[in-house]
Coordinates of N, CA and C in Angstrom, one line a residue:
M1 N -5.3 -25.2 73.4 CA -6.3 -26.1 74.1 C -5.8 -27.0 75.2
R2 N -4.6 -27.2 75.0 CA -3.9 -28.2 76.1 C -3.8 -27.3 77.4
K3 N -3.5 -26.0 77.3 CA -3.4 -25.3 78.6 C -4.8 -25.2 79.3
I4 N -5.9 -24.9 78.5 CA -7.3 -24.8 79.0 C -7.7 -26.2 79.5
T5 N -7.4 -27.2 78.9 CA -7.8 -28.5 79.3 C -7.2 -28.9 80.7
E6 N -5.8 -28.6 80.6 CA -5.1 -28.9 81.9 C -5.5 -28.1 83.1
A7 N -5.9 -26.8 82.8 CA -6.3 -25.8 83.8 C -7.6 -26.3 84.4
I8 N -8.4 -26.9 83.7 CA -9.8 -27.4 84.3 C -9.6 -28.8 84.8
G9 N -8.5 -29.3 85.0 CA -8.2 -30.7 85.6 C -8.5 -31.9 84.8
R10 N -8.5 -31.8 83.5 CA -8.8 -33.0 82.6 C -7.3 -33.5 82.1
P11 N -7.4 -34.8 81.7 CA -6.1 -35.3 81.3 C -5.7 -34.7 80.0
V12 N -4.4 -34.6 79.8 CA -3.8 -34.0 78.5 C -3.0 -35.0 77.7
T13 N -2.8 -36.2 78.2 CA -1.9 -37.1 77.5 C -2.5 -38.5 77.3
G14 N -2.1 -39.2 76.3 CA -2.6 -40.5 75.9 C -4.0 -40.3 75.4
K15 N -4.7 -41.4 75.2 CA -5.9 -41.5 74.5 C -7.0 -40.5 75.3
E16 N -7.0 -40.7 76.6 CA -8.0 -39.9 77.4 C -7.6 -38.4 77.1
G17 N -6.4 -37.9 77.1 CA -6.0 -36.6 76.9 C -6.6 -36.1 75.5
A18 N -6.4 -36.9 74.5 CA -6.7 -36.5 73.1 C -8.2 -36.2 73.1
S19 N -9.0 -37.0 73.8 CA -10.5 -36.9 73.8 C -10.9 -35.6 74.6
A20 N -10.1 -35.4 75.8 CA -10.4 -34.2 76.6 C -10.1 -33.0 75.9
I21 N -9.0 -32.9 75.2 CA -8.6 -31.7 74.4 C -9.7 -31.5 73.3
E22 N -10.1 -32.5 72.6 CA -11.2 -32.2 71.6 C -12.4 -31.8 72.2
T23 N -12.7 -32.3 73.3 CA -14.0 -31.9 74.0 C -13.9 -30.4 74.4
T24 N -12.8 -30.0 74.9 CA -12.5 -28.6 75.3 C -12.6 -27.7 74.0
R25 N -12.0 -28.1 72.9 CA -12.1 -27.4 71.7 C -13.6 -27.1 71.2
K26 N -14.3 -28.1 71.2 CA -15.7 -28.0 70.8 C -16.5 -27.1 71.7
T27 N -16.2 -27.2 73.0 CA -16.8 -26.3 74.0 C -16.5 -24.9 73.7
C28 N -15.3 -24.6 73.4 CA -14.9 -23.3 73.2 C -15.5 -22.7 71.8
E29 N -15.5 -23.7 70.9 CA -16.2 -23.2 69.5 C -17.7 -22.9 69.7
R30 N -18.3 -23.8 70.6 CA -19.7 -23.5 70.9 C -20.0 -22.2 71.6
H31 N -19.0 -21.9 72.5 CA -19.0 -20.5 73.1 C -18.9 -19.3 72.1
V32 N -18.2 -19.5 71.1 CA -18.0 -18.5 70.0 C -19.4 -18.3 69.3
V33 N -20.0 -19.4 68.9 CA -21.3 -19.4 68.3 C -22.3 -18.8 69.1
Q34 N -22.3 -18.9 70.4 CA -23.4 -18.5 71.3 C -23.0 -17.0 71.7
G35 N -21.8 -16.4 71.3 CA -21.5 -15.0 71.5 C -20.8 -14.8 72.9
R36 N -20.5 -15.9 73.4 CA -19.9 -15.8 74.9 C -18.3 -15.8 74.8
A37 N -17.7 -15.9 73.6 CA -16.3 -15.9 73.5 C -15.9 -15.5 72.0
V38 N -14.7 -15.1 71.8 CA -14.3 -14.9 70.3 C -13.1 -15.6 70.2
E39 N -12.8 -16.2 68.9 CA -11.6 -16.8 68.5 C -10.7 -15.9 67.8
L40 N -9.7 -15.4 68.5 CA -8.8 -14.5 68.0 C -8.0 -14.9 66.8
E41 N -7.5 -16.3 67.0 CA -6.8 -16.9 65.9 C -7.0 -18.4 66.2
P42 N -6.8 -19.3 65.2 CA -7.0 -20.7 65.5 C -6.5 -21.2 66.7
G43 N -7.5 -21.6 67.8 CA -7.1 -22.2 69.0 C -6.9 -21.3 70.0
R44 N -7.1 -19.9 69.8 CA -6.8 -18.9 70.8 C -8.3 -18.2 71.0
F45 N -8.8 -18.4 72.1 CA -10.1 -18.0 72.5 C -10.0 -16.9 73.6
E46 N -11.0 -15.9 73.6 CA -11.2 -15.0 74.8 C -12.6 -14.8 75.0
I47 N -12.8 -14.7 76.4 CA -14.1 -14.5 77.0 C -14.8 -13.2 76.6
V48 N -16.0 -13.1 76.3 CA -16.7 -11.8 76.0 C -17.5 -11.5 77.3
S49 N -17.3 -10.2 77.7 CA -18.0 -9.7 78.8 C -19.6 -9.8 78.6
S50 N -20.3 -9.5 79.7 CA -21.8 -9.4 79.5 C -22.2 -8.2 78.6
G51 N -21.4 -7.2 78.6 CA -21.7 -6.0 77.7 C -21.3 -6.2 76.2
G52 N -20.8 -7.4 75.8 CA -20.3 -7.7 74.5 C -19.0 -7.3 74.2
R53 N -18.2 -6.9 75.2 CA -16.7 -6.6 74.9 C -16.0 -7.7 75.4
R54 N -14.7 -7.8 75.0 CA -13.8 -8.9 75.4 C -13.3 -8.6 76.9
A55 N -13.4 -9.6 77.6 CA -13.0 -9.4 79.1 C -11.5 -9.3 79.2
K56 N -11.1 -8.5 80.2 CA -9.6 -8.4 80.5 C -9.2 -9.6 81.1
G57 N -8.0 -10.2 80.6 CA -7.3 -11.3 81.3 C -7.8 -12.6 80.9
A58 N -8.5 -12.5 79.8 CA -9.1 -13.9 79.3 C -8.1 -14.7 78.6
A59 N -8.1 -16.0 78.4 CA -7.1 -16.9 77.9 C -7.5 -17.2 76.5

């Protein structure tokens, strides 16, 4: 989550960082429920393409 949070320009240290990382985690989990991403293992998400397949180069 730290890498994704940092990549989108959110803080990753201190109290603000903890909150931003948790927000990123919840957003990724919501995308899984919506079918827009898959969670390969805890904390590792991959984007799903519009055809329902995993997109190449996803993080």
